[in-house]
């Protein structure tokens, strides 16, 4: 173990001192903090300037134009009855005078297509949707009025409702107030997607580092010298654990910075201006989604638990895959020779990404459940499921199976490593790897 410790120390120091490690470690928390504050900042700084839309209404009595309602981002300016399109264009010919000219045909009630929107500036989807929505409502009212129904406006107002589904999670407590907590499927899916992709990147990046490190030292014959002082197993475990400590350290630093931001910076951002922005977001989306996102990003204990689970799956998943990468690296002489084996290792990781995308539909489906238990896919898929509030026993079983599988995979990889590290000049086949495993 002393020899393994020396190898771990060397692998750790070599990577932690690199500028790329320092830059990535500092930039990732900033990215995550920006992601946490993005909804508020976008609503605060992303407001568009007020636009003026000149309206030429050719309907009798300017039926439509007189009912268009202005708002914060759009102001309707109705021209006098009888104004032609040519007159409007000559008077409002550039963006400084008017954003656009809206021309409403005289028969628009019977022919809803008889409408033109002539812009003096770049198009805006929100303004076009505002115009279409308002005109549709006006035309609907006019057409219904032909049926001589009383209180048309009141009837339409009562019928035009929006259902807002408030999603709650039953946590098993008997207390009516504490027994349920607000949640959101969309918020859970986004958080699970971010965590799953983060774990995917770490598995790929650090796993490739193990593969490349072994290949480089085998090419330079450094491994041939090192195995004279330690066993191949000690050498392999030293490299795997050394890089695993680097990955774990990076996650711990990220956790400290993100949790610190959640405790001290987010409350400042979510001040009065932040509340106004959150209300604006809630008017455009589900208020349950907004409150769930804000609640999770400002809940220190929740984030701490999430990072702890992330750390366990990163360590377990990395050790599991790093053993395979180390075995493959020891059996080849160049990265090109490793391509055929690397593709096989990547297949279950890619499969896990595809399964992760389906978690939102049903986080407890049979496919998702078993993929979160099988060690080849469990790190990524389980991290995508955790934000949905799955039973604790499933997480525990998944982690136990993952670490048991790591020991099994390490034994298999060590059998390949002890032979492959001395093989040079020959590209091994799958049959050769099988023979090395069985070799005494």
mmCIF file of C-alpha atoms in Angstrom, residues 133-423:
data_model
loop_
_atom_site.group_PDB
_atom_site.id
_atom_site.type_symbol
_atom_site.label_atom_id
_atom_site.label_comp_id
_atom_site.label_asym_id
_atom_site.label_seq_id
_atom_site.Cartn_x
_atom_site.Cartn_y
_atom_site.Cartn_z
ATOM 1 C CA UNK A 133 -53.838 36.726 -29.860
ATOM 2 C CA UNK A 134 -55.673 40.021 -29.454
ATOM 3 C CA UNK A 135 -57.176 40.018 -32.937
ATOM 4 C CA UNK A 136 -58.305 36.395 -32.576
ATOM 5 C CA UNK A 137 -60.101 37.304 -29.371
ATOM 6 C CA UNK A 138 -61.778 40.329 -30.966
ATOM 7 C CA UNK A 139 -62.920 38.350 -34.007
ATOM 8 C CA UNK A 140 -64.187 35.514 -31.833
ATOM 9 C CA UNK A 141 -66.345 37.943 -29.877
ATOM 10 C CA UNK A 142 -67.712 39.554 -33.044
ATOM 11 C CA UNK A 143 -68.622 36.233 -34.605
ATOM 12 C CA UNK A 144 -70.367 35.025 -31.447
ATOM 13 C CA UNK A 145 -72.317 38.285 -31.257
ATOM 14 C CA UNK A 146 -74.087 37.273 -34.480
ATOM 15 C CA UNK A 147 -75.935 34.603 -32.505
ATOM 16 C CA UNK A 148 -77.624 37.326 -30.441
ATOM 17 C CA UNK A 149 -76.379 36.008 -27.134
ATOM 18 C CA UNK A 150 -76.492 38.269 -24.112
ATOM 19 C CA UNK A 151 -73.376 39.033 -22.050
ATOM 20 C CA UNK A 152 -70.945 37.716 -24.673
ATOM 21 C CA UNK A 153 -67.973 39.367 -22.990
ATOM 22 C CA UNK A 154 -68.891 37.884 -19.603
ATOM 23 C CA UNK A 155 -69.392 34.418 -21.091
ATOM 24 C CA UNK A 156 -66.026 34.526 -22.867
ATOM 25 C CA UNK A 157 -64.316 35.816 -19.743
ATOM 26 C CA UNK A 158 -65.722 32.947 -17.685
ATOM 27 C CA UNK A 159 -64.834 30.355 -20.344
ATOM 28 C CA UNK A 160 -61.308 31.664 -20.937
ATOM 29 C CA UNK A 161 -59.559 30.097 -17.947
ATOM 30 C CA UNK A 162 -56.111 28.686 -17.318
ATOM 31 C CA UNK A 163 -55.489 25.706 -15.090
ATOM 32 C CA UNK A 164 -52.348 25.841 -12.935
ATOM 33 C CA UNK A 165 -51.360 22.468 -11.526
ATOM 34 C CA UNK A 166 -49.653 22.671 -8.152
ATOM 35 C CA UNK A 167 -47.437 19.606 -7.740
ATOM 36 C CA UNK A 168 -46.688 18.366 -4.213
ATOM 37 C CA UNK A 169 -44.545 15.497 -2.944
ATOM 38 C CA UNK A 170 -45.898 13.306 -0.139
ATOM 39 C CA UNK A 171 -43.008 12.831 2.310
ATOM 40 C CA UNK A 172 -44.902 10.493 4.637
ATOM 41 C CA UNK A 173 -45.309 12.838 7.619
ATOM 42 C CA UNK A 174 -48.728 12.969 9.253
ATOM 43 C CA UNK A 175 -48.686 16.738 9.754
ATOM 44 C CA UNK A 176 -50.830 18.270 7.017
ATOM 45 C CA UNK A 177 -48.562 21.284 6.480
ATOM 46 C CA UNK A 178 -45.201 19.486 6.770
ATOM 47 C CA UNK A 179 -46.367 16.264 5.137
ATOM 48 C CA UNK A 180 -46.121 17.672 1.611
ATOM 49 C CA UNK A 181 -43.540 19.780 -0.172
ATOM 50 C CA UNK A 182 -43.740 21.682 -3.450
ATOM 51 C CA UNK A 183 -42.039 20.064 -6.410
ATOM 52 C CA UNK A 184 -41.951 20.320 -10.185
ATOM 53 C CA UNK A 185 -41.408 17.687 -12.849
ATOM 54 C CA UNK A 186 -39.801 20.198 -15.218
ATOM 55 C CA UNK A 187 -37.444 21.532 -12.542
ATOM 56 C CA UNK A 188 -36.482 18.003 -11.468
ATOM 57 C CA UNK A 189 -35.837 16.984 -15.068
ATOM 58 C CA UNK A 190 -33.618 19.993 -15.761
ATOM 59 C CA UNK A 191 -31.621 19.412 -12.581
ATOM 60 C CA UNK A 192 -31.311 15.680 -13.298
ATOM 61 C CA UNK A 193 -30.223 16.418 -16.857
ATOM 62 C CA UNK A 194 -27.499 18.812 -15.671
ATOM 63 C CA UNK A 195 -26.218 16.333 -13.057
ATOM 64 C CA UNK A 196 -26.293 13.415 -15.499
ATOM 65 C CA UNK A 197 -24.382 15.355 -18.165
ATOM 66 C CA UNK A 198 -21.855 16.528 -15.562
ATOM 67 C CA UNK A 199 -21.226 12.940 -14.504
ATOM 68 C CA UNK A 200 -20.986 11.861 -18.150
ATOM 69 C CA UNK A 201 -18.316 14.490 -18.840
ATOM 70 C CA UNK A 202 -16.301 13.509 -15.765
ATOM 71 C CA UNK A 203 -16.388 9.805 -16.678
ATOM 72 C CA UNK A 204 -15.239 10.550 -20.216
ATOM 73 C CA UNK A 205 -12.616 13.187 -19.427
ATOM 74 C CA UNK A 206 -10.941 11.475 -16.472
ATOM 75 C CA UNK A 207 -11.383 7.986 -17.924
ATOM 76 C CA UNK A 208 -9.543 9.080 -21.059
ATOM 77 C CA UNK A 209 -6.813 10.505 -18.834
ATOM 78 C CA UNK A 210 -6.262 7.069 -17.309
ATOM 79 C CA UNK A 211 -6.141 5.482 -20.763
ATOM 80 C CA UNK A 212 -3.741 8.085 -22.168
ATOM 81 C CA UNK A 213 -1.497 8.029 -19.083
ATOM 82 C CA UNK A 214 -1.006 4.270 -19.254
ATOM 83 C CA UNK A 215 -0.368 4.344 -23.023
ATOM 84 C CA UNK A 216 2.168 7.186 -22.737
ATOM 85 C CA UNK A 217 4.143 5.489 -19.979
ATOM 86 C CA UNK A 218 4.038 2.175 -21.789
ATOM 87 C CA UNK A 219 5.385 3.793 -24.983
ATOM 88 C CA UNK A 220 8.285 5.379 -23.094
ATOM 89 C CA UNK A 221 8.964 2.113 -21.210
ATOM 90 C CA UNK A 222 8.386 3.875 -17.875
ATOM 91 C CA UNK A 223 6.016 1.095 -16.838
ATOM 92 C CA UNK A 224 8.703 -1.508 -17.499
ATOM 93 C CA UNK A 225 10.920 0.249 -14.961
ATOM 94 C CA UNK A 226 8.171 0.863 -12.411
ATOM 95 C CA UNK A 227 7.049 -2.774 -12.250
ATOM 96 C CA UNK A 228 10.509 -3.679 -10.980
ATOM 97 C CA UNK A 229 9.632 -1.843 -7.748
ATOM 98 C CA UNK A 230 5.921 -2.638 -7.450
ATOM 99 C CA UNK A 231 3.424 -5.170 -8.733
ATOM 100 C CA UNK A 232 1.284 -4.432 -11.817
ATOM 101 C CA UNK A 233 -1.797 -4.393 -9.566
ATOM 102 C CA UNK A 234 -0.265 -1.747 -7.277
ATOM 103 C CA UNK A 235 0.681 0.299 -10.321
ATOM 104 C CA UNK A 236 -2.787 0.095 -11.847
ATOM 105 C CA UNK A 237 -4.571 0.911 -8.569
ATOM 106 C CA UNK A 238 -2.209 3.828 -7.928
ATOM 107 C CA UNK A 239 -3.038 5.403 -11.268
ATOM 108 C CA UNK A 240 -6.795 4.836 -10.899
ATOM 109 C CA UNK A 241 -6.996 6.113 -7.321
ATOM 110 C CA UNK A 242 -4.718 9.086 -8.041
ATOM 111 C CA UNK A 243 -6.940 10.397 -10.818
ATOM 112 C CA UNK A 244 -10.071 9.508 -8.790
ATOM 113 C CA UNK A 245 -8.844 11.759 -5.963
ATOM 114 C CA UNK A 246 -8.400 14.593 -8.478
ATOM 115 C CA UNK A 247 -11.999 14.178 -9.707
ATOM 116 C CA UNK A 248 -13.311 13.965 -6.133
ATOM 117 C CA UNK A 249 -11.369 17.078 -5.107
ATOM 118 C CA UNK A 250 -12.831 18.991 -8.012
ATOM 119 C CA UNK A 251 -16.384 18.003 -7.029
ATOM 120 C CA UNK A 252 -15.776 18.975 -3.388
ATOM 121 C CA UNK A 253 -14.495 22.400 -4.439
ATOM 122 C CA UNK A 254 -17.498 22.874 -6.707
ATOM 123 C CA UNK A 255 -19.831 21.822 -3.901
ATOM 124 C CA UNK A 256 -18.316 24.301 -1.438
ATOM 125 C CA UNK A 257 -18.486 27.178 -3.924
ATOM 126 C CA UNK A 258 -22.020 26.422 -5.144
ATOM 127 C CA UNK A 259 -23.406 25.857 -1.631
ATOM 128 C CA UNK A 260 -21.697 29.042 -0.448
ATOM 129 C CA UNK A 261 -23.263 30.939 -3.331
ATOM 130 C CA UNK A 262 -26.640 29.422 -2.507
ATOM 131 C CA UNK A 263 -26.374 30.515 1.120
ATOM 132 C CA UNK A 264 -24.982 34.035 0.632
ATOM 133 C CA UNK A 265 -25.141 35.216 -2.982
ATOM 134 C CA UNK A 266 -28.534 33.889 -4.127
ATOM 135 C CA UNK A 267 -30.460 35.683 -1.329
ATOM 136 C CA UNK A 268 -28.892 38.960 -2.502
ATOM 137 C CA UNK A 269 -29.784 38.277 -6.133
ATOM 138 C CA UNK A 270 -33.286 37.202 -5.158
ATOM 139 C CA UNK A 271 -34.002 40.550 -3.478
ATOM 140 C CA UNK A 272 -36.860 42.823 -4.391
ATOM 141 C CA UNK A 273 -35.772 42.975 -8.009
ATOM 142 C CA UNK A 274 -35.404 39.204 -8.032
ATOM 143 C CA UNK A 275 -38.917 38.743 -6.679
ATOM 144 C CA UNK A 276 -40.289 40.990 -9.422
ATOM 145 C CA UNK A 277 -38.395 38.977 -12.017
ATOM 146 C CA UNK A 278 -39.607 35.693 -10.525
ATOM 147 C CA UNK A 279 -43.182 36.961 -10.721
ATOM 148 C CA UNK A 280 -42.626 37.855 -14.363
ATOM 149 C CA UNK A 281 -41.277 34.374 -15.039
ATOM 150 C CA UNK A 282 -44.253 32.856 -13.221
ATOM 151 C CA UNK A 283 -46.662 34.753 -15.465
ATOM 152 C CA UNK A 284 -45.078 33.127 -18.517
ATOM 153 C CA UNK A 285 -44.614 29.649 -17.038
ATOM 154 C CA UNK A 286 -45.958 27.530 -14.248
ATOM 155 C CA UNK A 287 -45.571 29.229 -10.874
ATOM 156 C CA UNK A 288 -44.966 25.807 -9.356
ATOM 157 C CA UNK A 289 -41.938 25.332 -11.630
ATOM 158 C CA UNK A 290 -40.506 28.714 -10.700
ATOM 159 C CA UNK A 291 -40.984 28.270 -6.967
ATOM 160 C CA UNK A 292 -39.543 24.755 -7.096
ATOM 161 C CA UNK A 293 -36.416 25.922 -8.957
ATOM 162 C CA UNK A 294 -35.886 28.859 -6.606
ATOM 163 C CA UNK A 295 -36.511 26.667 -3.559
ATOM 164 C CA UNK A 296 -34.029 23.985 -4.623
ATOM 165 C CA UNK A 297 -31.284 26.423 -5.573
ATOM 166 C CA UNK A 298 -31.550 28.224 -2.223
ATOM 167 C CA UNK A 299 -31.891 25.105 -0.039
ATOM 168 C CA UNK A 300 -28.398 24.495 1.359
ATOM 169 C CA UNK A 301 -29.171 21.104 2.921
ATOM 170 C CA UNK A 302 -30.764 19.863 -0.315
ATOM 171 C CA UNK A 303 -27.747 20.938 -2.388
ATOM 172 C CA UNK A 304 -25.334 19.401 0.131
ATOM 173 C CA UNK A 305 -27.145 16.049 -0.050
ATOM 174 C CA UNK A 306 -27.231 16.232 -3.838
ATOM 175 C CA UNK A 307 -23.485 16.865 -4.073
ATOM 176 C CA UNK A 308 -22.787 14.019 -1.644
ATOM 177 C CA UNK A 309 -24.739 11.606 -3.848
ATOM 178 C CA UNK A 310 -23.016 13.047 -6.901
ATOM 179 C CA UNK A 311 -19.622 12.493 -5.275
ATOM 180 C CA UNK A 312 -20.440 8.844 -4.465
ATOM 181 C CA UNK A 313 -21.557 8.137 -8.022
ATOM 182 C CA UNK A 314 -18.603 9.965 -9.539
ATOM 183 C CA UNK A 315 -16.126 8.007 -7.408
ATOM 184 C CA UNK A 316 -17.898 4.679 -7.922
ATOM 185 C CA UNK A 317 -18.570 5.222 -11.629
ATOM 186 C CA UNK A 318 -15.079 6.488 -12.313
ATOM 187 C CA UNK A 319 -13.378 3.615 -10.475
ATOM 188 C CA UNK A 320 -15.560 1.155 -12.381
ATOM 189 C CA UNK A 321 -14.768 2.600 -15.807
ATOM 190 C CA UNK A 322 -11.180 3.610 -15.000
ATOM 191 C CA UNK A 323 -10.328 -0.038 -14.342
ATOM 192 C CA UNK A 324 -11.444 -0.860 -17.883
ATOM 193 C CA UNK A 325 -9.568 2.099 -19.343
ATOM 194 C CA UNK A 326 -6.394 1.094 -17.489
ATOM 195 C CA UNK A 327 -6.664 -2.488 -18.743
ATOM 196 C CA UNK A 328 -7.160 -1.345 -22.338
ATOM 197 C CA UNK A 329 -4.306 1.167 -22.066
ATOM 198 C CA UNK A 330 -1.916 -1.514 -20.856
ATOM 199 C CA UNK A 331 -2.762 -3.836 -23.737
ATOM 200 C CA UNK A 332 -2.047 -1.431 -26.622
ATOM 201 C CA UNK A 333 0.884 0.705 -27.758
ATOM 202 C CA UNK A 334 -0.922 3.695 -29.350
ATOM 203 C CA UNK A 335 -4.238 5.552 -28.924
ATOM 204 C CA UNK A 336 -5.198 4.381 -32.423
ATOM 205 C CA UNK A 337 -4.921 0.741 -31.319
ATOM 206 C CA UNK A 338 -7.179 1.521 -28.350
ATOM 207 C CA UNK A 339 -9.991 2.840 -30.578
ATOM 208 C CA UNK A 340 -11.641 -0.566 -31.098
ATOM 209 C CA UNK A 341 -11.828 -1.183 -27.348
ATOM 210 C CA UNK A 342 -12.678 2.416 -26.452
ATOM 211 C CA UNK A 343 -15.807 2.266 -28.615
ATOM 212 C CA UNK A 344 -17.095 -0.745 -26.669
ATOM 213 C CA UNK A 345 -16.502 1.026 -23.349
ATOM 214 C CA UNK A 346 -18.366 4.091 -24.627
ATOM 215 C CA UNK A 347 -21.470 2.165 -25.697
ATOM 216 C CA UNK A 348 -23.050 1.737 -22.225
ATOM 217 C CA UNK A 349 -22.228 5.365 -21.380
ATOM 218 C CA UNK A 350 -24.011 6.560 -24.514
ATOM 219 C CA UNK A 351 -26.911 4.201 -23.734
ATOM 220 C CA UNK A 352 -27.144 5.804 -20.286
ATOM 221 C CA UNK A 353 -27.481 9.238 -21.919
ATOM 222 C CA UNK A 354 -30.382 8.027 -24.079
ATOM 223 C CA UNK A 355 -32.128 6.460 -21.078
ATOM 224 C CA UNK A 356 -31.542 9.645 -19.073
ATOM 225 C CA UNK A 357 -33.542 11.588 -21.682
ATOM 226 C CA UNK A 358 -36.608 9.401 -20.978
ATOM 227 C CA UNK A 359 -36.557 9.882 -17.193
ATOM 228 C CA UNK A 360 -39.016 12.785 -17.358
ATOM 229 C CA UNK A 361 -41.709 10.578 -18.906
ATOM 230 C CA UNK A 362 -41.560 8.057 -16.056
ATOM 231 C CA UNK A 363 -38.662 8.040 -13.552
ATOM 232 C CA UNK A 364 -39.877 4.674 -12.203
ATOM 233 C CA UNK A 365 -40.347 2.771 -15.460
ATOM 234 C CA UNK A 366 -38.832 -0.698 -15.699
ATOM 235 C CA UNK A 367 -36.125 0.369 -18.171
ATOM 236 C CA UNK A 368 -35.112 3.414 -16.131
ATOM 237 C CA UNK A 369 -35.141 1.467 -12.852
ATOM 238 C CA UNK A 370 -32.905 -1.351 -14.064
ATOM 239 C CA UNK A 371 -30.539 1.017 -15.874
ATOM 240 C CA UNK A 372 -30.135 2.866 -12.568
ATOM 241 C CA UNK A 373 -29.126 -0.425 -10.920
ATOM 242 C CA UNK A 374 -26.825 -1.902 -13.575
ATOM 243 C CA UNK A 375 -23.312 -0.500 -12.878
ATOM 244 C CA UNK A 376 -22.576 0.206 -16.540
ATOM 245 C CA UNK A 377 -25.365 2.818 -16.671
ATOM 246 C CA UNK A 378 -26.345 3.468 -13.034
ATOM 247 C CA UNK A 379 -24.131 6.532 -12.290
ATOM 248 C CA UNK A 380 -25.672 8.686 -15.018
ATOM 249 C CA UNK A 381 -29.249 7.361 -14.937
ATOM 250 C CA UNK A 382 -29.547 7.388 -11.134
ATOM 251 C CA UNK A 383 -28.302 10.974 -10.900
ATOM 252 C CA UNK A 384 -31.032 11.931 -13.369
ATOM 253 C CA UNK A 385 -33.640 10.158 -11.181
ATOM 254 C CA UNK A 386 -32.589 11.498 -7.764
ATOM 255 C CA UNK A 387 -34.118 15.011 -8.179
ATOM 256 C CA UNK A 388 -37.529 13.344 -8.703
ATOM 257 C CA UNK A 389 -37.474 12.096 -5.087
ATOM 258 C CA UNK A 390 -37.032 8.336 -5.515
ATOM 259 C CA UNK A 391 -36.927 5.964 -2.475
ATOM 260 C CA UNK A 392 -33.677 6.029 -0.499
ATOM 261 C CA UNK A 393 -33.284 2.239 -0.588
ATOM 262 C CA UNK A 394 -32.933 2.336 -4.384
ATOM 263 C CA UNK A 395 -30.029 4.793 -4.103
ATOM 264 C CA UNK A 396 -28.324 2.669 -1.434
ATOM 265 C CA UNK A 397 -28.717 -0.573 -3.421
ATOM 266 C CA UNK A 398 -27.464 1.126 -6.587
ATOM 267 C CA UNK A 399 -24.352 2.481 -4.841
ATOM 268 C CA UNK A 400 -23.580 -0.869 -3.154
ATOM 269 C CA UNK A 401 -23.913 -2.740 -6.456
ATOM 270 C CA UNK A 402 -21.730 -0.132 -8.177
ATOM 271 C CA UNK A 403 -18.864 -0.473 -5.688
ATOM 272 C CA UNK A 404 -19.087 -4.286 -5.601
ATOM 273 C CA UNK A 405 -18.916 -4.236 -9.399
ATOM 274 C CA UNK A 406 -15.853 -2.009 -9.174
ATOM 275 C CA UNK A 407 -13.982 -4.664 -7.179
ATOM 276 C CA UNK A 408 -14.991 -7.333 -9.694
ATOM 277 C CA UNK A 409 -13.983 -5.151 -12.635
ATOM 278 C CA UNK A 410 -10.697 -4.285 -10.909
ATOM 279 C CA UNK A 411 -9.863 -7.981 -10.558
ATOM 280 C CA UNK A 412 -10.588 -8.555 -14.266
ATOM 281 C CA UNK A 413 -8.646 -5.456 -15.294
ATOM 282 C CA UNK A 414 -5.688 -6.449 -13.115
ATOM 283 C CA UNK A 415 -5.502 -9.827 -14.880
ATOM 284 C CA UNK A 416 -5.260 -8.015 -18.224
ATOM 285 C CA UNK A 417 -2.927 -5.299 -16.917
ATOM 286 C CA UNK A 418 -0.324 -7.705 -15.480
ATOM 287 C CA UNK A 419 0.163 -9.284 -18.928
ATOM 288 C CA UNK A 420 -0.594 -6.371 -21.246
ATOM 289 C CA UNK A 421 1.924 -4.028 -19.643
ATOM 290 C CA UNK A 422 4.754 -6.254 -20.973
ATOM 291 C CA UNK A 423 3.275 -6.724 -24.463
#
